[in-house]
Amino acid sequence: MTEMPYCIGCGVQIQTEQKDEIGYAPPSSLDKEEIICQRCFRLKNYNELQPVSLTDDDFLRILNGLGERKGLIVKIVDIFDFNGSWLPGLHRFVGNNPILLIANKADLLPKSVKEKKLLNWMKQESRKLGLNPIDILAVSAHKGTGVAEAMDAIEQYRDGGDVYVVGCTNVGKSTFINRVIKQATGEGDVITTSHFPGTTLDMIGIPLDDERSLYDTPGIINHHQLAHHLHTEDLKAIMPKKEIKPRVFQLNPEQTLFIGGLARFDFINGKRSSFTVHAANSLNIHRTKLDNADDLYAQHLGGMLAPPSAEYKEDFPELVRHEFRIKEGKTDIVFSGLGWITVQHDDVTIAAHAPKGVEVIVRPSLI
Ligand code: GDP
């Protein structure tokens, strides 16, 4: 079998079989000299992420409702799950309303990461996904860092209007709003419930002034979130609780790293070099030979390779392999919702295995 080519856009290895999976390009494109995967093609030409169905009808109605109302949309994303916590289609529903992006869980970033670089990357990525935020801020709702600044920004950008906070589950939307409530109302009893037209939902409103409120919209489950595939106990293990400590591994080609049983990273080709894992400190990283990796996973998933724990491993999606050729050193391979591995050296070929449906993306390193 001849080796499949790589996308000139994102570097993923092309496949022509599964339309909904990463790296897909129509078989006819294989005749071309330069091949671009369908995802990059659509981003480039239509500024649009491949449609992912939103299952929650109420949420769609709310989004529709937002476009008809005037107000500032505050979209909260998880710094560790930028792509998994994206709300596909939001840009089509918000009308002309400005969007303020708030990246939460900044307390988990290792010191080596430049927050500015991260915010820049998020801004670029948002644009690629069709959203043009008016501003982007990093906060820690948990610790309260940046929340006062975020409130000032909200006050400035809402321009006297209402505010709608949107986000998918687990990004920390409730934690953030609770902080805002405390700061805005001094824990007074002023929260109102307001019926959102066209839906069966009551939204919580926090008065901003005599006429305007900040509304919490229900979080939506994004089925691409890694968190969505895990049971609560396993979820605790992958959610970093403290600042992440980068872990460095010197690898030879044909070595593999397992991040618990959640993901796998193969160093296929290139000079011996270092790879830095950024994931929850409590997750075990297991190194093995590439040759052994399939067997090891089959035998030890739920045991040595956990989470998922033995109890839940049957429900865990299979790992899907995405191969990348990395031309430049200092590149991050991001496993949405889990963390990322920084490839330090240039000219290497790697394969990232992530649970089916969970995105793997490549970005310049944030260090
Ligand atoms: P929601 O589903 O978006 O409303 O999310 P929650 O507010 O319930 O938070 C989801 C999880 O993320 C909880 O375990 C929170 O403790 C955690 N969390 C929320 N904000 C932060 C934060 O700023 N830093 C950290 N480390 N964890 C956070």
Tab-separated table of C-alpha atoms and ligand atoms in Angstrom:
chain	number	residue	atom	x	y	z
A	1	MET	CA	0.000	0.000	0.000
A	2	THR	CA	1.354	3.434	-0.853
A	3	GLU	CA	1.604	5.885	1.987
A	4	MET	CA	-1.201	8.433	2.150
A	5	PRO	CA	-0.182	12.080	1.696
A	6	TYR	CA	-0.492	14.840	4.291
A	7	CYS	CA	-2.775	17.874	4.275
A	8	ILE	CA	-0.895	21.031	3.282
A	9	GLY	CA	-3.097	22.980	5.695
A	10	CYS	CA	-2.925	21.219	9.047
A	11	GLY	CA	-0.446	18.408	8.352
A	12	VAL	CA	-2.841	15.571	9.149
A	13	GLN	CA	-2.502	12.380	7.154
A	14	ILE	CA	-5.202	12.216	4.502
A	15	GLN	CA	-7.807	9.456	4.544
A	16	THR	CA	-10.549	8.944	1.976
A	17	GLU	CA	-12.861	6.528	3.758
A	18	GLN	CA	-14.608	8.226	6.652
A	19	LYS	CA	-16.258	11.495	5.812
A	20	ASP	CA	-16.931	12.533	9.369
A	21	GLU	CA	-13.454	11.846	10.637
A	22	ILE	CA	-10.431	14.100	10.684
A	23	GLY	CA	-8.197	14.041	7.606
A	24	TYR	CA	-10.947	13.184	5.123
A	25	ALA	CA	-10.544	14.248	1.509
A	26	PRO	CA	-12.515	12.906	-1.439
A	27	PRO	CA	-10.673	10.115	-3.283
A	28	SER	CA	-10.500	12.266	-6.423
A	29	SER	CA	-8.274	14.746	-4.604
A	30	LEU	CA	-5.493	12.143	-4.407
A	31	ASP	CA	-4.620	12.951	-8.015
A	32	LYS	CA	-3.663	16.469	-7.047
A	33	GLU	CA	-0.168	17.515	-6.221
A	34	GLU	CA	-1.126	19.464	-3.119
A	35	ILE	CA	-3.885	17.997	-1.052
A	36	ILE	CA	-5.961	19.774	1.549
A	37	CYS	CA	-8.303	17.946	3.922
A	38	GLN	CA	-11.998	18.712	3.816
A	39	ARG	CA	-11.936	20.435	7.175
A	40	CYS	CA	-9.201	22.872	6.135
A	41	PHE	CA	-10.937	23.310	2.793
A	42	ARG	CA	-14.134	24.410	4.434
A	43	LEU	CA	-12.417	26.623	6.966
A	44	LYS	CA	-10.486	28.287	4.202
A	45	ASN	CA	-13.313	28.718	1.758
A	46	TYR	CA	-16.421	29.076	3.865
A	47	ASN	CA	-15.054	30.147	7.210
A	48	GLU	CA	-17.082	27.430	8.747
A	49	LEU	CA	-16.553	24.430	10.930
A	50	GLN	CA	-18.055	21.268	9.542
A	51	PRO	CA	-21.624	21.166	10.735
A	52	VAL	CA	-22.052	19.339	13.987
A	53	SER	CA	-25.626	18.829	14.994
A	54	LEU	CA	-26.799	20.576	18.106
A	55	THR	CA	-29.091	18.156	19.760
A	56	ASP	CA	-30.695	20.435	22.250
A	57	ASP	CA	-33.685	22.127	20.632
A	58	ASP	CA	-34.143	24.529	23.475
A	59	PHE	CA	-30.621	25.704	23.121
A	60	LEU	CA	-31.105	26.327	19.422
A	61	ARG	CA	-34.179	28.351	20.201
A	62	ILE	CA	-32.258	30.367	22.723
A	63	LEU	CA	-29.538	31.025	20.224
A	64	ASN	CA	-32.161	32.111	17.754
A	65	GLY	CA	-33.670	34.338	20.377
A	66	LEU	CA	-30.308	35.948	21.050
A	67	GLY	CA	-29.979	37.101	17.467
A	68	GLU	CA	-33.258	38.944	17.744
A	69	ARG	CA	-32.348	40.637	20.988
A	70	LYS	CA	-29.746	43.282	21.411
A	71	GLY	CA	-27.062	42.659	23.921
A	72	LEU	CA	-23.549	41.504	24.643
A	73	ILE	CA	-22.892	37.779	24.354
A	74	VAL	CA	-20.304	36.478	26.781
A	75	LYS	CA	-19.020	33.119	25.666
A	76	ILE	CA	-17.081	31.086	28.189
A	77	VAL	CA	-14.609	28.457	27.059
A	78	ASP	CA	-12.309	26.123	28.947
A	79	ILE	CA	-8.638	26.904	28.318
A	80	PHE	CA	-7.915	23.171	28.319
A	81	ASP	CA	-10.743	22.333	26.029
A	82	PHE	CA	-10.976	25.217	23.617
A	83	ASN	CA	-12.190	23.092	20.721
A	84	GLY	CA	-14.265	20.729	22.823
A	85	SER	CA	-16.026	23.607	24.514
A	86	TRP	CA	-16.791	25.433	21.298
A	87	LEU	CA	-20.431	26.035	20.444
A	88	PRO	CA	-20.632	25.269	16.760
A	89	GLY	CA	-23.031	27.521	14.933
A	90	LEU	CA	-23.030	30.291	17.535
A	91	HIS	CA	-21.828	32.796	14.947
A	92	ARG	CA	-24.865	32.073	12.806
A	93	PHE	CA	-27.272	32.907	15.586
A	94	VAL	CA	-25.920	35.911	17.372
A	95	GLY	CA	-26.821	38.433	14.704
A	96	ASN	CA	-24.882	41.652	15.055
A	97	ASN	CA	-24.351	41.309	18.771
A	98	PRO	CA	-20.765	41.633	19.969
A	99	ILE	CA	-19.152	38.582	21.549
A	100	LEU	CA	-16.742	38.717	24.442
A	101	LEU	CA	-14.747	35.521	24.820
A	102	ILE	CA	-13.749	34.513	28.327
A	103	ALA	CA	-11.210	31.722	28.657
A	104	ASN	CA	-11.615	30.102	32.060
A	105	LYS	CA	-9.363	27.948	34.280
A	106	ALA	CA	-6.263	30.088	33.773
A	107	ASP	CA	-5.035	28.949	37.204
A	108	LEU	CA	-4.120	25.582	35.669
A	109	LEU	CA	-1.653	26.922	33.131
A	110	PRO	CA	1.973	26.159	33.889
A	111	LYS	CA	4.155	29.227	34.434
A	112	SER	CA	6.054	28.448	31.245
A	113	VAL	CA	2.988	29.183	29.132
A	114	LYS	CA	2.645	32.714	27.866
A	115	GLU	CA	-0.938	33.697	28.462
A	116	LYS	CA	-0.760	36.292	25.713
A	117	LYS	CA	0.278	33.670	23.161
A	118	LEU	CA	-2.590	31.491	24.257
A	119	LEU	CA	-5.109	34.309	23.912
A	120	ASN	CA	-3.731	35.186	20.488
A	121	TRP	CA	-4.060	31.603	19.375
A	122	MET	CA	-7.630	31.488	20.647
A	123	LYS	CA	-8.435	34.677	18.800
A	124	GLN	CA	-7.073	33.287	15.549
A	125	GLU	CA	-8.809	29.981	16.056
A	126	SER	CA	-12.117	31.768	16.765
A	127	ARG	CA	-11.825	33.672	13.517
A	128	LYS	CA	-11.136	30.449	11.657
A	129	LEU	CA	-14.285	29.047	13.216
A	130	GLY	CA	-16.277	32.027	12.014
A	131	LEU	CA	-16.493	34.037	15.223
A	132	ASN	CA	-14.932	37.440	15.586
A	133	PRO	CA	-14.862	38.281	19.284
A	134	ILE	CA	-14.646	41.908	20.324
A	135	ASP	CA	-12.134	40.909	22.990
A	136	ILE	CA	-10.753	37.873	24.758
A	137	LEU	CA	-9.759	37.596	28.398
A	138	ALA	CA	-8.351	34.873	30.600
A	139	VAL	CA	-9.827	34.335	34.064
A	140	SER	CA	-9.889	31.860	36.862
A	141	ALA	CA	-13.469	31.733	38.075
A	142	HIS	CA	-12.288	29.316	40.734
A	143	LYS	CA	-9.692	31.647	42.242
A	144	GLY	CA	-11.296	34.878	41.168
A	145	THR	CA	-8.287	36.028	39.146
A	146	GLY	CA	-9.276	38.340	36.304
A	147	VAL	CA	-12.966	38.346	37.258
A	148	ALA	CA	-13.032	42.039	38.194
A	149	GLU	CA	-11.373	42.889	34.861
A	150	ALA	CA	-13.903	40.699	33.061
A	151	MET	CA	-16.732	42.550	34.796
A	152	ASP	CA	-15.267	45.887	33.738
A	153	ALA	CA	-15.015	44.633	30.166
A	154	ILE	CA	-18.621	43.419	30.269
A	155	GLU	CA	-19.735	46.820	31.559
A	156	GLN	CA	-17.832	48.558	28.788
A	157	TYR	CA	-18.939	46.345	25.896
A	158	ARG	CA	-22.572	45.922	26.882
A	159	ASP	CA	-23.001	49.621	26.225
A	160	GLY	CA	-26.076	49.897	28.412
A	161	GLY	CA	-27.630	46.661	27.129
A	162	ASP	CA	-28.370	43.183	28.447
A	163	VAL	CA	-25.761	40.450	28.740
A	164	TYR	CA	-26.195	36.765	27.846
A	165	VAL	CA	-23.678	34.260	29.114
A	166	VAL	CA	-23.318	31.127	27.000
A	167	GLY	CA	-21.044	28.124	27.251
A	168	CYS	CA	-21.138	24.377	27.173
A	169	THR	CA	-21.231	22.279	30.299
A	170	ASN	CA	-18.141	22.010	32.436
A	171	VAL	CA	-16.429	25.174	31.248
A	172	GLY	CA	-17.059	26.778	34.634
A	173	LYS	CA	-19.961	28.989	33.635
A	174	SER	CA	-21.756	28.539	36.956
A	175	THR	CA	-18.590	29.195	38.918
A	176	PHE	CA	-18.011	32.371	36.906
A	177	ILE	CA	-21.569	33.611	37.295
A	178	ASN	CA	-21.528	32.896	40.997
A	179	ARG	CA	-18.437	35.070	41.296
A	180	VAL	CA	-20.147	37.838	39.366
A	181	ILE	CA	-23.215	37.576	41.557
A	182	LYS	CA	-21.128	37.873	44.689
A	183	GLN	CA	-19.250	40.874	43.411
A	184	ALA	CA	-22.254	42.578	41.828
A	185	THR	CA	-24.801	42.070	44.539
A	186	GLY	CA	-22.779	41.402	47.645
A	187	GLU	CA	-24.773	38.195	47.957
A	188	GLY	CA	-27.998	40.180	48.260
A	189	ASP	CA	-31.225	38.578	47.187
A	190	VAL	CA	-31.697	40.290	43.853
A	191	ILE	CA	-31.495	37.462	41.366
A	192	THR	CA	-34.527	37.323	39.125
A	193	THR	CA	-35.917	34.556	36.979
A	194	SER	CA	-37.084	35.593	33.596
A	195	HIS	CA	-38.995	33.605	31.063
A	196	PHE	CA	-37.188	33.447	27.769
A	197	PRO	CA	-39.700	33.868	24.940
A	198	GLY	CA	-40.218	30.860	22.705
A	199	THR	CA	-38.657	28.382	25.091
A	200	THR	CA	-39.784	26.446	28.087
A	201	LEU	CA	-36.818	27.734	29.990
A	202	ASP	CA	-36.531	30.216	32.732
A	203	MET	CA	-33.325	32.117	32.726
A	204	ILE	CA	-31.609	33.512	35.725
A	205	GLY	CA	-31.092	37.238	35.488
A	206	ILE	CA	-28.701	39.250	37.586
A	207	PRO	CA	-29.634	42.927	37.507
A	208	LEU	CA	-26.887	45.146	36.150
A	209	ASP	CA	-28.804	48.387	36.537
A	210	ASP	CA	-32.464	49.356	36.866
A	211	GLU	CA	-33.414	48.013	33.472
A	212	ARG	CA	-30.752	45.594	32.298
A	213	SER	CA	-29.685	42.141	33.418
A	214	LEU	CA	-27.069	39.510	32.918
A	215	TYR	CA	-28.712	36.247	31.896
A	216	ASP	CA	-27.346	32.774	32.399
A	217	THR	CA	-28.312	30.465	29.543
A	218	PRO	CA	-28.349	26.704	30.089
A	219	GLY	CA	-25.071	24.954	29.335
A	220	ILE	CA	-25.163	22.637	26.391
A	221	ILE	CA	-23.470	19.272	26.235
A	222	ASN	CA	-21.057	19.168	23.363
A	223	HIS	CA	-20.770	15.546	22.365
A	224	HIS	CA	-17.214	16.072	21.241
A	225	GLN	CA	-16.076	16.887	24.757
A	226	LEU	CA	-13.807	14.275	26.235
A	227	ALA	CA	-15.533	14.936	29.554
A	228	HIS	CA	-18.751	13.740	28.006
A	229	HIS	CA	-17.313	10.224	27.569
A	230	LEU	CA	-16.222	9.795	31.153
A	231	HIS	CA	-17.996	8.888	34.332
A	232	THR	CA	-17.904	11.412	37.132
A	233	GLU	CA	-15.207	9.611	39.092
A	234	ASP	CA	-12.932	9.290	36.077
A	235	LEU	CA	-13.620	12.876	35.164
A	236	LYS	CA	-12.136	13.979	38.464
A	237	ALA	CA	-8.855	12.353	37.513
A	238	ILE	CA	-8.496	14.178	34.203
A	239	MET	CA	-9.512	17.594	35.467
A	240	PRO	CA	-6.387	19.250	36.709
A	241	LYS	CA	-6.864	20.658	40.158
A	242	LYS	CA	-3.663	22.590	40.411
A	243	GLU	CA	-1.233	24.317	38.133
A	244	ILE	CA	0.032	21.762	35.663
A	245	LYS	CA	3.641	20.658	35.968
A	246	PRO	CA	5.100	19.945	32.541
A	247	ARG	CA	6.631	16.448	32.300
A	248	VAL	CA	9.522	15.948	29.887
A	249	PHE	CA	10.263	12.656	28.115
A	250	GLN	CA	13.319	11.906	25.991
A	251	LEU	CA	12.075	9.571	23.310
A	252	ASN	CA	13.646	7.508	20.587
A	253	PRO	CA	11.705	6.932	17.415
A	254	GLU	CA	9.265	4.035	17.690
A	255	GLN	CA	8.414	4.788	21.282
A	256	THR	CA	4.934	5.452	22.580
A	257	LEU	CA	3.457	7.374	25.504
A	258	PHE	CA	0.069	6.576	27.006
A	259	ILE	CA	-1.733	9.284	28.966
A	260	GLY	CA	-3.651	7.051	31.330
A	261	GLY	CA	-5.851	5.052	28.990
A	262	LEU	CA	-7.277	8.219	27.478
A	263	ALA	CA	-4.841	8.978	24.725
A	264	ARG	CA	-1.714	7.696	23.073
A	265	PHE	CA	1.197	9.424	21.390
A	266	ASP	CA	3.540	7.590	18.995
A	267	PHE	CA	6.900	9.032	18.020
A	268	ILE	CA	7.294	7.402	14.638
A	269	ASN	CA	10.129	9.084	12.865
A	270	GLY	CA	12.822	11.669	13.606
A	271	LYS	CA	15.876	12.286	15.773
A	272	ARG	CA	15.843	11.354	19.462
A	273	SER	CA	14.405	14.369	21.208
A	274	SER	CA	12.271	15.633	24.043
A	275	PHE	CA	8.507	15.790	24.272
A	276	THR	CA	6.769	17.713	27.028
A	277	VAL	CA	3.446	16.485	28.339
A	278	HIS	CA	0.991	19.059	29.736
A	279	ALA	CA	-1.870	17.216	31.415
A	280	ALA	CA	-3.289	16.825	34.927
A	281	ASN	CA	-0.481	15.939	37.350
A	282	SER	CA	-2.469	12.998	38.668
A	283	LEU	CA	-2.559	11.247	35.276
A	284	ASN	CA	-0.061	8.443	34.867
A	285	ILE	CA	2.111	8.557	31.797
A	286	HIS	CA	3.324	5.212	30.586
A	287	ARG	CA	6.159	4.773	28.099
A	288	THR	CA	6.489	1.722	25.900
A	289	LYS	CA	7.748	0.488	22.533
A	290	LEU	CA	5.538	1.339	19.586
A	291	ASP	CA	5.531	-2.350	18.660
A	292	ASN	CA	3.995	-3.266	22.016
A	293	ALA	CA	1.524	-0.431	22.231
A	294	ASP	CA	-1.543	-2.103	20.697
A	295	ASP	CA	-1.188	-5.198	22.877
A	296	LEU	CA	-0.502	-3.178	25.984
A	297	TYR	CA	-3.656	-1.128	25.464
A	298	ALA	CA	-5.773	-4.206	24.814
A	299	GLN	CA	-4.497	-5.917	27.947
A	300	HIS	CA	-4.170	-3.098	30.423
A	301	LEU	CA	-6.911	-0.591	29.660
A	302	GLY	CA	-8.726	0.125	32.922
A	303	GLY	CA	-5.791	-1.242	34.946
A	304	MET	CA	-2.292	0.097	34.434
A	305	LEU	CA	-3.724	2.372	31.747
A	306	ALA	CA	-6.467	4.275	33.558
A	307	PRO	CA	-8.707	6.263	33.540
A	308	PRO	CA	-11.085	4.999	32.290
A	309	SER	CA	-11.306	2.686	35.276
A	310	ALA	CA	-12.045	-1.019	34.792
A	311	GLU	CA	-15.682	-0.478	35.700
A	312	TYR	CA	-16.282	1.985	32.908
A	313	LYS	CA	-13.844	0.934	30.226
A	314	GLU	CA	-16.535	-0.779	28.154
A	315	ASP	CA	-18.274	2.560	27.626
A	316	PHE	CA	-15.112	4.361	26.618
A	317	PRO	CA	-14.844	5.139	22.886
A	318	GLU	CA	-12.099	3.476	20.856
A	319	LEU	CA	-8.971	5.485	20.146
A	320	VAL	CA	-8.668	6.916	16.646
A	321	ARG	CA	-5.236	7.459	15.140
A	322	HIS	CA	-4.267	10.790	13.571
A	323	GLU	CA	-0.843	10.969	11.992
A	324	PHE	CA	1.006	14.252	11.631
A	325	ARG	CA	4.276	15.285	10.066
A	326	ILE	CA	5.718	18.160	12.062
A	327	LYS	CA	8.074	20.369	10.108
A	328	GLU	CA	8.915	22.928	12.774
A	329	GLY	CA	10.105	22.327	16.300
A	330	LYS	CA	8.161	23.683	19.268
A	331	THR	CA	4.762	22.543	18.116
A	332	ASP	CA	1.877	21.512	20.376
A	333	ILE	CA	-0.265	18.479	19.671
A	334	VAL	CA	-3.476	19.308	21.509
A	335	PHE	CA	-5.843	16.613	22.764
A	336	SER	CA	-9.011	18.581	23.402
A	337	GLY	CA	-10.093	18.412	27.023
A	338	LEU	CA	-6.981	16.582	28.154
A	339	GLY	CA	-3.952	18.750	27.515
A	340	TRP	CA	-1.152	18.864	24.995
A	341	ILE	CA	2.265	17.472	24.126
A	342	THR	CA	4.942	19.867	22.941
A	343	VAL	CA	7.144	18.446	20.206
A	344	GLN	CA	10.495	20.179	20.680
A	345	HIS	CA	12.331	19.064	17.567
A	346	ASP	CA	11.615	19.725	13.893
A	347	ASP	CA	11.080	17.113	11.188
A	348	VAL	CA	9.285	14.433	13.113
A	349	THR	CA	6.361	12.207	12.312
A	350	ILE	CA	4.009	11.395	15.145
A	351	ALA	CA	0.628	9.787	15.596
A	352	ALA	CA	-1.859	11.036	18.161
A	353	HIS	CA	-4.585	8.604	19.222
A	354	ALA	CA	-7.649	10.202	20.802
A	355	PRO	CA	-11.076	8.837	21.718
A	356	LYS	CA	-13.416	8.839	18.743
A	357	GLY	CA	-15.030	12.250	18.368
A	358	VAL	CA	-12.381	14.116	20.383
A	359	GLU	CA	-10.371	16.580	18.355
A	360	VAL	CA	-6.624	16.594	17.945
A	361	ILE	CA	-5.121	19.821	16.687
A	362	VAL	CA	-1.694	21.208	16.000
A	363	ARG	CA	-0.596	24.702	17.011
A	364	PRO	CA	2.650	26.581	17.521
A	365	SER	CA	3.901	26.045	21.051
A	366	LEU	CA	2.741	28.552	23.659
A	367	ILE	CA	6.082	28.697	25.428
B	1	GDP	P1	-20.557	24.703	34.151
B	1	GDP	O1	-21.073	23.356	33.793
B	1	GDP	O2	-20.005	25.405	32.968
B	1	GDP	O3	-21.524	25.555	34.900
B	1	GDP	O4	-19.282	24.459	35.084
B	1	GDP	P2	-19.058	24.529	36.664
B	1	GDP	O5	-19.048	25.943	37.124
B	1	GDP	O6	-19.994	23.587	37.322
B	1	GDP	O7	-17.554	23.994	36.733
B	1	GDP	C1	-17.169	22.759	36.174
B	1	GDP	C2	-15.935	22.248	36.878
B	1	GDP	O8	-14.817	23.090	36.595
B	1	GDP	C3	-16.060	22.211	38.405
B	1	GDP	O9	-15.401	21.056	38.869
B	1	GDP	C4	-15.327	23.474	38.851
B	1	GDP	O10	-14.784	23.328	40.136
B	1	GDP	C5	-14.247	23.581	37.802
B	1	GDP	N1	-13.855	24.991	37.580
B	1	GDP	C6	-14.652	26.030	37.305
B	1	GDP	N2	-13.939	27.163	37.147
B	1	GDP	C7	-12.640	26.831	37.346
B	1	GDP	C8	-11.402	27.557	37.324
B	1	GDP	O11	-11.321	28.761	37.095
B	1	GDP	N3	-10.265	26.827	37.563
B	1	GDP	C9	-10.300	25.501	37.831
B	1	GDP	N4	-9.137	24.891	38.067
B	1	GDP	N5	-11.435	24.797	37.849
B	1	GDP	C10	-12.599	25.437	37.623
